[in-house]
PDB file of C-alpha atoms in Angstrom:
ATOM      1  CA  ARG D   1       0.093   0.035   0.007  1.00 75.00           C
ATOM      2  CA  LYS D   2       1.352   3.525  -0.931  1.00 84.00           C
ATOM      3  CA  GLU D   3       1.942   5.948   1.883  1.00 91.00           C
ATOM      4  CA  VAL D   4      -0.201   8.528   0.251  1.00 95.00           C
ATOM      5  CA  GLU D   5      -3.126   7.628  -1.920  1.00 96.00           C
ATOM      6  CA  GLN D   6      -5.473   9.791  -4.104  1.00 96.00           C
ATOM      7  CA  ASP D   7      -8.480   9.498  -6.299  1.00 91.00           C
ATOM      8  CA  PRO D   8      -7.180   7.944  -9.467  1.00 87.00           C
ATOM      9  CA  GLY D   9      -8.959  10.344 -11.832  1.00 86.00           C
ATOM     10  CA  PRO D  10      -8.883  11.871 -14.435  1.00 94.00           C
ATOM     11  CA  PHE D  11     -11.760  14.232 -13.512  1.00 95.00           C
ATOM     12  CA  ASN D  12     -13.338  15.938 -16.603  1.00 96.00           C
ATOM     13  CA  VAL D  13     -15.774  18.670 -15.431  1.00 97.00           C
ATOM     14  CA  PRO D  14     -17.538  21.603 -17.094  1.00 97.00           C
ATOM     15  CA  GLU D  15     -16.669  25.110 -16.187  1.00 97.00           C
ATOM     16  CA  GLY D  16     -18.472  26.288 -13.058  1.00 97.00           C
ATOM     17  CA  ALA D  17     -18.639  22.837 -11.527  1.00 97.00           C
ATOM     18  CA  THR D  18     -17.715  21.846  -8.056  1.00 98.00           C
ATOM     19  CA  VAL D  19     -15.234  19.113  -7.785  1.00 97.00           C
ATOM     20  CA  ALA D  20     -13.681  17.309  -4.814  1.00 97.00           C
ATOM     21  CA  PHE D  21     -10.498  15.370  -4.419  1.00 97.00           C
ATOM     22  CA  ASN D  22      -9.757  12.859  -1.741  1.00 96.00           C
ATOM     23  CA  CYS D  23      -6.436  11.791  -0.325  1.00 97.00           C
ATOM     24  CA  THR D  24      -5.561   9.183   2.421  1.00 97.00           C
ATOM     25  CA  TYR D  25      -2.281   8.660   4.199  1.00 96.00           C
ATOM     26  CA  SER D  26      -1.012   5.770   6.091  1.00 94.00           C
ATOM     27  CA  ASN D  27       1.637   7.107   8.375  1.00 89.00           C
ATOM     28  CA  SER D  28       0.168   8.405  11.641  1.00 87.00           C
ATOM     29  CA  ALA D  29       3.444  10.221  12.313  1.00 85.00           C
ATOM     30  CA  SER D  30       2.749  12.658   9.476  1.00 88.00           C
ATOM     31  CA  GLN D  31       2.803  16.201  10.590  1.00 87.00           C
ATOM     32  CA  SER D  32       1.867  18.587   7.955  1.00 91.00           C
ATOM     33  CA  PHE D  33      -0.269  18.329   4.870  1.00 94.00           C
ATOM     34  CA  PHE D  34      -0.431  20.292   1.537  1.00 96.00           C
ATOM     35  CA  TRP D  35      -2.028  20.477  -1.815  1.00 97.00           C
ATOM     36  CA  TYR D  36       0.189  21.178  -4.809  1.00 97.00           C
ATOM     37  CA  ARG D  37      -0.813  21.734  -8.415  1.00 97.00           C
ATOM     38  CA  GLN D  38       1.337  20.768 -11.310  1.00 97.00           C
ATOM     39  CA  ASP D  39       0.830  21.864 -14.922  1.00 96.00           C
ATOM     40  CA  CYS D  40       2.081  19.808 -17.682  1.00 92.00           C
ATOM     41  CA  ARG D  41       5.948  19.812 -17.934  1.00 87.00           C
ATOM     42  CA  LYS D  42       6.205  22.386 -15.021  1.00 93.00           C
ATOM     43  CA  GLU D  43       7.182  22.134 -11.362  1.00 95.00           C
ATOM     44  CA  PRO D  44       4.700  21.486  -8.591  1.00 96.00           C
ATOM     45  CA  LYS D  45       3.504  24.711  -6.917  1.00 96.00           C
ATOM     46  CA  LEU D  46       2.060  25.085  -3.488  1.00 95.00           C
ATOM     47  CA  LEU D  47      -1.742  25.537  -3.710  1.00 96.00           C
ATOM     48  CA  MET D  48      -2.430  25.563  -0.045  1.00 95.00           C
ATOM     49  CA  SER D  49      -1.532  23.981   3.344  1.00 93.00           C
ATOM     50  CA  VAL D  50      -4.172  21.881   5.094  1.00 94.00           C
ATOM     51  CA  TYR D  51      -5.085  22.551   8.795  1.00 87.00           C
ATOM     52  CA  SER D  52      -7.183  20.466  11.151  1.00 85.00           C
ATOM     53  CA  SER D  53      -9.603  23.216  11.426  1.00 86.00           C
ATOM     54  CA  GLY D  54     -10.121  23.415   7.728  1.00 87.00           C
ATOM     55  CA  ASN D  55      -9.089  26.347   5.618  1.00 92.00           C
ATOM     56  CA  GLU D  56     -10.318  28.180   2.617  1.00 93.00           C
ATOM     57  CA  ASP D  57      -8.604  30.241   0.016  1.00 93.00           C
ATOM     58  CA  GLY D  58     -11.013  31.792  -2.425  1.00 96.00           C
ATOM     59  CA  ARG D  59     -12.708  28.927  -4.448  1.00 97.00           C
ATOM     60  CA  PHE D  60     -10.560  26.387  -2.744  1.00 97.00           C
ATOM     61  CA  THR D  61     -11.321  24.573   0.553  1.00 97.00           C
ATOM     62  CA  ALA D  62      -9.156  22.086   2.317  1.00 97.00           C
ATOM     63  CA  GLN D  63      -9.980  19.735   5.067  1.00 96.00           C
ATOM     64  CA  LEU D  64      -7.942  17.341   7.278  1.00 95.00           C
ATOM     65  CA  ASN D  65      -9.242  14.601   9.486  1.00 94.00           C
ATOM     66  CA  ARG D  66      -6.266  13.273  11.476  1.00 93.00           C
ATOM     67  CA  ALA D  67      -8.340  10.476  12.977  1.00 92.00           C
ATOM     68  CA  SER D  68      -9.239   8.983   9.691  1.00 93.00           C
ATOM     69  CA  GLN D  69      -5.995  10.111   8.075  1.00 94.00           C
ATOM     70  CA  TYR D  70      -7.866  11.760   5.227  1.00 95.00           C
ATOM     71  CA  ILE D  71      -7.296  15.008   3.461  1.00 96.00           C
ATOM     72  CA  SER D  72      -9.822  16.625   0.910  1.00 97.00           C
ATOM     73  CA  LEU D  73      -9.663  19.543  -1.532  1.00 97.00           C
ATOM     74  CA  LEU D  74     -12.844  21.205  -2.806  1.00 97.00           C
ATOM     75  CA  ILE D  75     -12.823  23.420  -5.862  1.00 98.00           C
ATOM     76  CA  ARG D  76     -15.840  25.580  -6.477  1.00 98.00           C
ATOM     77  CA  ASP D  77     -16.854  27.361  -9.654  1.00 98.00           C
ATOM     78  CA  SER D  78     -14.094  25.610 -11.620  1.00 98.00           C
ATOM     79  CA  LYS D  79     -12.231  27.613 -14.269  1.00 97.00           C
ATOM     80  CA  LEU D  80     -10.407  26.471 -17.322  1.00 97.00           C
ATOM     81  CA  SER D  81      -7.184  27.503 -15.731  1.00 97.00           C
ATOM     82  CA  ASP D  82      -7.833  24.980 -12.766  1.00 98.00           C
ATOM     83  CA  SER D  83      -6.909  22.242 -15.252  1.00 97.00           C
ATOM     84  CA  ALA D  84      -3.830  20.626 -13.790  1.00 97.00           C
ATOM     85  CA  THR D  85      -2.736  17.642 -11.660  1.00 97.00           C
ATOM     86  CA  TYR D  86      -3.404  18.008  -7.993  1.00 98.00           C
ATOM     87  CA  LEU D  87      -0.874  16.459  -5.681  1.00 97.00           C
ATOM     88  CA  CYS D  88      -1.543  15.549  -2.032  1.00 97.00           C
ATOM     89  CA  VAL D  89       1.728  15.981  -0.048  1.00 96.00           C
ATOM     90  CA  VAL D  90       2.371  14.685   3.486  1.00 94.00           C
ATOM     91  CA  ASN D  91       5.422  15.681   5.602  1.00 90.00           C
ATOM     92  CA  ARG D  92       6.701  13.396   8.202  1.00 82.00           C
ATOM     93  CA  LYS D  93       9.662  14.803  10.068  1.00 75.00           C
ATOM     94  CA  SER D  94      12.060  12.311  11.187  1.00 71.00           C
ATOM     95  CA  TYR D  95      15.536  12.192  12.835  1.00 68.00           C
ATOM     96  CA  TYR D  96      16.910  12.487   9.329  1.00 67.00           C
ATOM     97  CA  GLY D  97      15.003  15.605   8.464  1.00 72.00           C
ATOM     98  CA  GLN D  98      11.936  16.535   6.618  1.00 77.00           C
ATOM     99  CA  ASN D  99      10.422  14.057   4.255  1.00 83.00           C
ATOM    100  CA  PHE D 100       7.624  15.229   1.903  1.00 90.00           C
ATOM    101  CA  VAL D 101       5.909  12.330   0.447  1.00 91.00           C
ATOM    102  CA  PHE D 102       3.731  12.757  -2.679  1.00 95.00           C
ATOM    103  CA  GLY D 103       0.573  11.056  -3.689  1.00 96.00           C
ATOM    104  CA  PRO D 104       0.200   9.895  -7.211  1.00 96.00           C
ATOM    105  CA  GLY D 105      -1.820  12.863  -8.210  1.00 96.00           C
ATOM    106  CA  THR D 106      -5.309  13.418  -9.740  1.00 96.00           C
ATOM    107  CA  ARG D 107      -5.583  15.046 -13.073  1.00 96.00           C
ATOM    108  CA  LEU D 108      -8.424  17.677 -13.521  1.00 97.00           C
ATOM    109  CA  SER D 109      -9.641  18.902 -16.883  1.00 97.00           C
ATOM    110  CA  VAL D 110     -12.092  21.743 -16.879  1.00 97.00           C
ATOM    111  CA  LEU D 111     -14.033  21.824 -20.115  1.00 96.00           C
ATOM    112  CA  PRO D 112     -15.664  24.822 -21.786  1.00 94.00           C
TER     113      PRO D 112
ATOM    114  CA  ASP P   1       8.068  32.927 -10.308  1.00 51.00           C
ATOM    115  CA  THR P   2      10.077  30.391  -8.408  1.00 60.00           C
ATOM    116  CA  GLU P   3      12.929  31.489  -6.132  1.00 91.00           C
ATOM    117  CA  VAL P   4      14.711  28.168  -6.657  1.00 96.00           C
ATOM    118  CA  THR P   5      16.791  28.404  -9.966  1.00 96.00           C
ATOM    119  CA  GLN P   6      17.869  25.277 -11.722  1.00 97.00           C
ATOM    120  CA  THR P   7      20.139  25.000 -14.676  1.00 97.00           C
ATOM    121  CA  PRO P   8      20.112  23.847 -17.358  1.00 97.00           C
ATOM    122  CA  LYS P   9      16.362  23.601 -18.248  1.00 96.00           C
ATOM    123  CA  HIS P  10      17.017  20.870 -20.773  1.00 96.00           C
ATOM    124  CA  LEU P  11      19.910  18.351 -21.010  1.00 96.00           C
ATOM    125  CA  VAL P  12      20.590  15.696 -23.561  1.00 95.00           C
ATOM    126  CA  MET P  13      23.478  13.286 -22.781  1.00 93.00           C
ATOM    127  CA  GLY P  14      24.917  10.042 -23.835  1.00 90.00           C
ATOM    128  CA  MET P  15      25.369   7.164 -21.580  1.00 89.00           C
ATOM    129  CA  THR P  16      29.195   7.808 -21.276  1.00 89.00           C
ATOM    130  CA  ASN P  17      28.892  11.513 -20.666  1.00 89.00           C
ATOM    131  CA  LYS P  18      29.447  13.302 -17.310  1.00 94.00           C
ATOM    132  CA  LYS P  19      27.242  16.165 -16.525  1.00 95.00           C
ATOM    133  CA  SER P  20      26.014  18.224 -13.625  1.00 97.00           C
ATOM    134  CA  LEU P  21      22.653  19.737 -12.637  1.00 98.00           C
ATOM    135  CA  LYS P  22      22.746  22.919 -10.638  1.00 98.00           C
ATOM    136  CA  CYS P  23      20.318  24.400  -8.140  1.00 98.00           C
ATOM    137  CA  GLU P  24      20.479  27.645  -6.275  1.00 97.00           C
ATOM    138  CA  GLN P  25      18.270  29.312  -3.708  1.00 96.00           C
ATOM    139  CA  HIS P  26      18.518  32.598  -1.879  1.00 91.00           C
ATOM    140  CA  MET P  27      15.606  32.219   0.553  1.00 92.00           C
ATOM    141  CA  GLY P  28      17.924  31.201   3.514  1.00 91.00           C
ATOM    142  CA  HIS P  29      16.565  27.648   3.374  1.00 92.00           C
ATOM    143  CA  ARG P  30      18.665  25.073   5.046  1.00 91.00           C
ATOM    144  CA  ALA P  31      17.143  22.010   3.537  1.00 92.00           C
ATOM    145  CA  MET P  32      17.508  21.157  -0.029  1.00 94.00           C
ATOM    146  CA  TYR P  33      16.162  18.152  -2.050  1.00 95.00           C
ATOM    147  CA  TRP P  34      16.517  16.402  -5.245  1.00 96.00           C
ATOM    148  CA  TYR P  35      13.439  14.669  -6.734  1.00 96.00           C
ATOM    149  CA  LYS P  36      13.090  12.667  -9.943  1.00 97.00           C
ATOM    150  CA  GLN P  37       9.800  12.739 -11.899  1.00 96.00           C
ATOM    151  CA  LYS P  38       8.805  10.446 -14.740  1.00 96.00           C
ATOM    152  CA  ALA P  39       5.872  11.372 -16.946  1.00 92.00           C
ATOM    153  CA  LYS P  40       2.504  10.976 -15.336  1.00 90.00           C
ATOM    154  CA  LYS P  41       3.993  10.089 -11.960  1.00 93.00           C
ATOM    155  CA  PRO P  42       4.588  12.010  -8.803  1.00 94.00           C
ATOM    156  CA  PRO P  43       7.943  13.295  -7.821  1.00 95.00           C
ATOM    157  CA  GLU P  44      10.087  10.623  -6.130  1.00 93.00           C
ATOM    158  CA  LEU P  45      12.546  11.706  -3.412  1.00 92.00           C
ATOM    159  CA  MET P  46      16.247  11.117  -4.223  1.00 95.00           C
ATOM    160  CA  PHE P  47      18.398  13.044  -1.685  1.00 93.00           C
ATOM    161  CA  VAL P  48      17.966  15.485   1.141  1.00 92.00           C
ATOM    162  CA  TYR P  49      20.528  17.840   2.492  1.00 93.00           C
ATOM    163  CA  SER P  50      20.038  19.350   5.799  1.00 90.00           C
ATOM    164  CA  TYR P  51      22.435  22.129   6.910  1.00 90.00           C
ATOM    165  CA  GLU P  52      24.757  21.115   4.084  1.00 92.00           C
ATOM    166  CA  LYS P  53      24.797  17.438   5.291  1.00 91.00           C
ATOM    167  CA  LEU P  54      23.366  14.619   3.399  1.00 91.00           C
ATOM    168  CA  SER P  55      20.502  13.383   5.528  1.00 85.00           C
ATOM    169  CA  ILE P  56      18.411  11.135   3.321  1.00 81.00           C
ATOM    170  CA  ASN P  57      19.548   9.037   0.419  1.00 83.00           C
ATOM    171  CA  GLU P  58      16.640   7.031  -1.015  1.00 83.00           C
ATOM    172  CA  SER P  59      18.757   4.159  -2.305  1.00 85.00           C
ATOM    173  CA  VAL P  60      19.673   6.030  -5.398  1.00 93.00           C
ATOM    174  CA  PRO P  61      22.285   4.414  -7.712  1.00 93.00           C
ATOM    175  CA  SER P  62      25.729   5.648  -7.462  1.00 93.00           C
ATOM    176  CA  ARG P  63      25.618   7.048 -10.992  1.00 95.00           C
ATOM    177  CA  PHE P  64      23.793  10.004  -9.277  1.00 96.00           C
ATOM    178  CA  SER P  65      26.045  11.929  -6.940  1.00 96.00           C
ATOM    179  CA  PRO P  66      24.771  14.814  -5.019  1.00 96.00           C
ATOM    180  CA  GLU P  67      26.833  17.677  -3.684  1.00 96.00           C
ATOM    181  CA  CYS P  68      25.977  20.709  -1.453  1.00 96.00           C
ATOM    182  CA  PRO P  69      28.887  23.208  -1.517  1.00 95.00           C
ATOM    183  CA  ASN P  70      27.089  25.608   0.666  1.00 93.00           C
ATOM    184  CA  SER P  71      23.725  26.386   2.066  1.00 90.00           C
ATOM    185  CA  SER P  72      22.485  28.125  -1.282  1.00 95.00           C
ATOM    186  CA  LEU P  73      23.787  25.513  -3.669  1.00 97.00           C
ATOM    187  CA  LEU P  74      22.983  22.027  -4.581  1.00 97.00           C
ATOM    188  CA  ASN P  75      24.398  20.015  -7.476  1.00 98.00           C
ATOM    189  CA  LEU P  76      23.615  16.665  -8.815  1.00 98.00           C
ATOM    190  CA  HIS P  77      26.502  15.054 -10.748  1.00 97.00           C
ATOM    191  CA  LEU P  78      25.624  12.414 -13.412  1.00 96.00           C
ATOM    192  CA  HIS P  79      27.801   9.719 -14.876  1.00 94.00           C
ATOM    193  CA  ALA P  80      27.249   6.686 -16.938  1.00 93.00           C
ATOM    194  CA  LEU P  81      23.402   7.231 -16.937  1.00 94.00           C
ATOM    195  CA  GLN P  82      20.891   4.830 -18.565  1.00 95.00           C
ATOM    196  CA  PRO P  83      18.105   5.739 -20.926  1.00 95.00           C
ATOM    197  CA  GLU P  84      15.610   4.953 -18.154  1.00 95.00           C
ATOM    198  CA  ASP P  85      17.090   7.778 -16.137  1.00 96.00           C
ATOM    199  CA  SER P  86      15.496  10.186 -18.557  1.00 97.00           C
ATOM    200  CA  ALA P  87      13.017  12.259 -16.451  1.00 97.00           C
ATOM    201  CA  LEU P  88      12.314  15.577 -14.952  1.00 97.00           C
ATOM    202  CA  TYR P  89      14.837  16.341 -12.162  1.00 98.00           C
ATOM    203  CA  LEU P  90      13.376  18.857  -9.695  1.00 97.00           C
ATOM    204  CA  CYS P  91      15.382  20.741  -7.003  1.00 97.00           C
ATOM    205  CA  ALA P  92      13.372  21.942  -3.975  1.00 96.00           C
ATOM    206  CA  SER P  93      14.102  23.731  -0.764  1.00 95.00           C
ATOM    207  CA  SER P  94      12.483  24.249   2.659  1.00 91.00           C
ATOM    208  CA  GLN P  95      13.364  26.279   5.729  1.00 87.00           C
ATOM    209  CA  GLY P  96      14.968  23.241   7.461  1.00 80.00           C
ATOM    210  CA  SER P  97      13.668  24.316  10.820  1.00 74.00           C
ATOM    211  CA  VAL P  98      12.111  22.168  13.524  1.00 67.00           C
ATOM    212  CA  ALA P  99       8.737  23.637  12.633  1.00 66.00           C
ATOM    213  CA  THR P 100       6.096  21.306  11.465  1.00 64.00           C
ATOM    214  CA  ASN P 101       4.620  23.713   8.971  1.00 74.00           C
ATOM    215  CA  GLU P 102       7.619  23.580   6.589  1.00 84.00           C
ATOM    216  CA  LYS P 103       6.724  24.153   2.932  1.00 90.00           C
ATOM    217  CA  LEU P 104       8.520  22.819  -0.130  1.00 92.00           C
ATOM    218  CA  PHE P 105       9.410  25.201  -2.956  1.00 94.00           C
ATOM    219  CA  PHE P 106      10.533  23.726  -6.298  1.00 96.00           C
ATOM    220  CA  GLY P 107      12.637  24.984  -9.074  1.00 96.00           C
ATOM    221  CA  SER P 108      11.370  24.703 -12.616  1.00 96.00           C
ATOM    222  CA  GLY P 109      13.281  21.444 -13.180  1.00 96.00           C
ATOM    223  CA  THR P 110      15.854  19.978 -15.648  1.00 97.00           C
ATOM    224  CA  GLN P 111      14.313  17.812 -18.379  1.00 97.00           C
ATOM    225  CA  LEU P 112      16.969  15.143 -18.897  1.00 97.00           C
ATOM    226  CA  SER P 113      17.119  12.819 -21.860  1.00 96.00           C
ATOM    227  CA  VAL P 114      19.769   9.958 -21.851  1.00 95.00           C
ATOM    228  CA  LEU P 115      20.407   8.538 -25.354  1.00 92.00           C
TER     229      LEU P 115
END
């Protein structure tokens, strides 16, 4: 079993739709959680951190459930520019240092 | 725009060549990383340097040799690579503190093709 798993996708949605991505992680020692987006042939870019209380940034809402080891990302009113791969990232700090573990990613295509 | 700079952006090399990938950051970060990413796959961690010391080596073949000359620079020396090593190589940095809210910042990557 992979340490971080995500919805396999791809998700093809019309403009204006609401779409939700799910992510689970297996290591209970994980300490911090993020969503990154990656455009084709580009580097991953931080979309938002994910906090236990839930957090919102414009059209994006992230939730974390530590008990279930589950992370979600909700995108409202999808735009064409939201088309990308969304990567769930978990950081587990160890004796050796920070270790950011990436999920396999979920590809989103927003269609006109 | 990324504050982590990688050069070159593209590299084509033969299996007998020796080349180096370079990465630089001026954010005062003390942790630097090399990731390898194949098409349609997530980034895979190769190496982590923390305060200029190699702290994580994810069983990477010795044909990849990392080097951290100072806190701002990270190199990846390549020698006798195989065609399956063709991938996007991403450098990243984070603060390197004991805080649990460290964030990872990526350079734009080097697209490597091994012929």
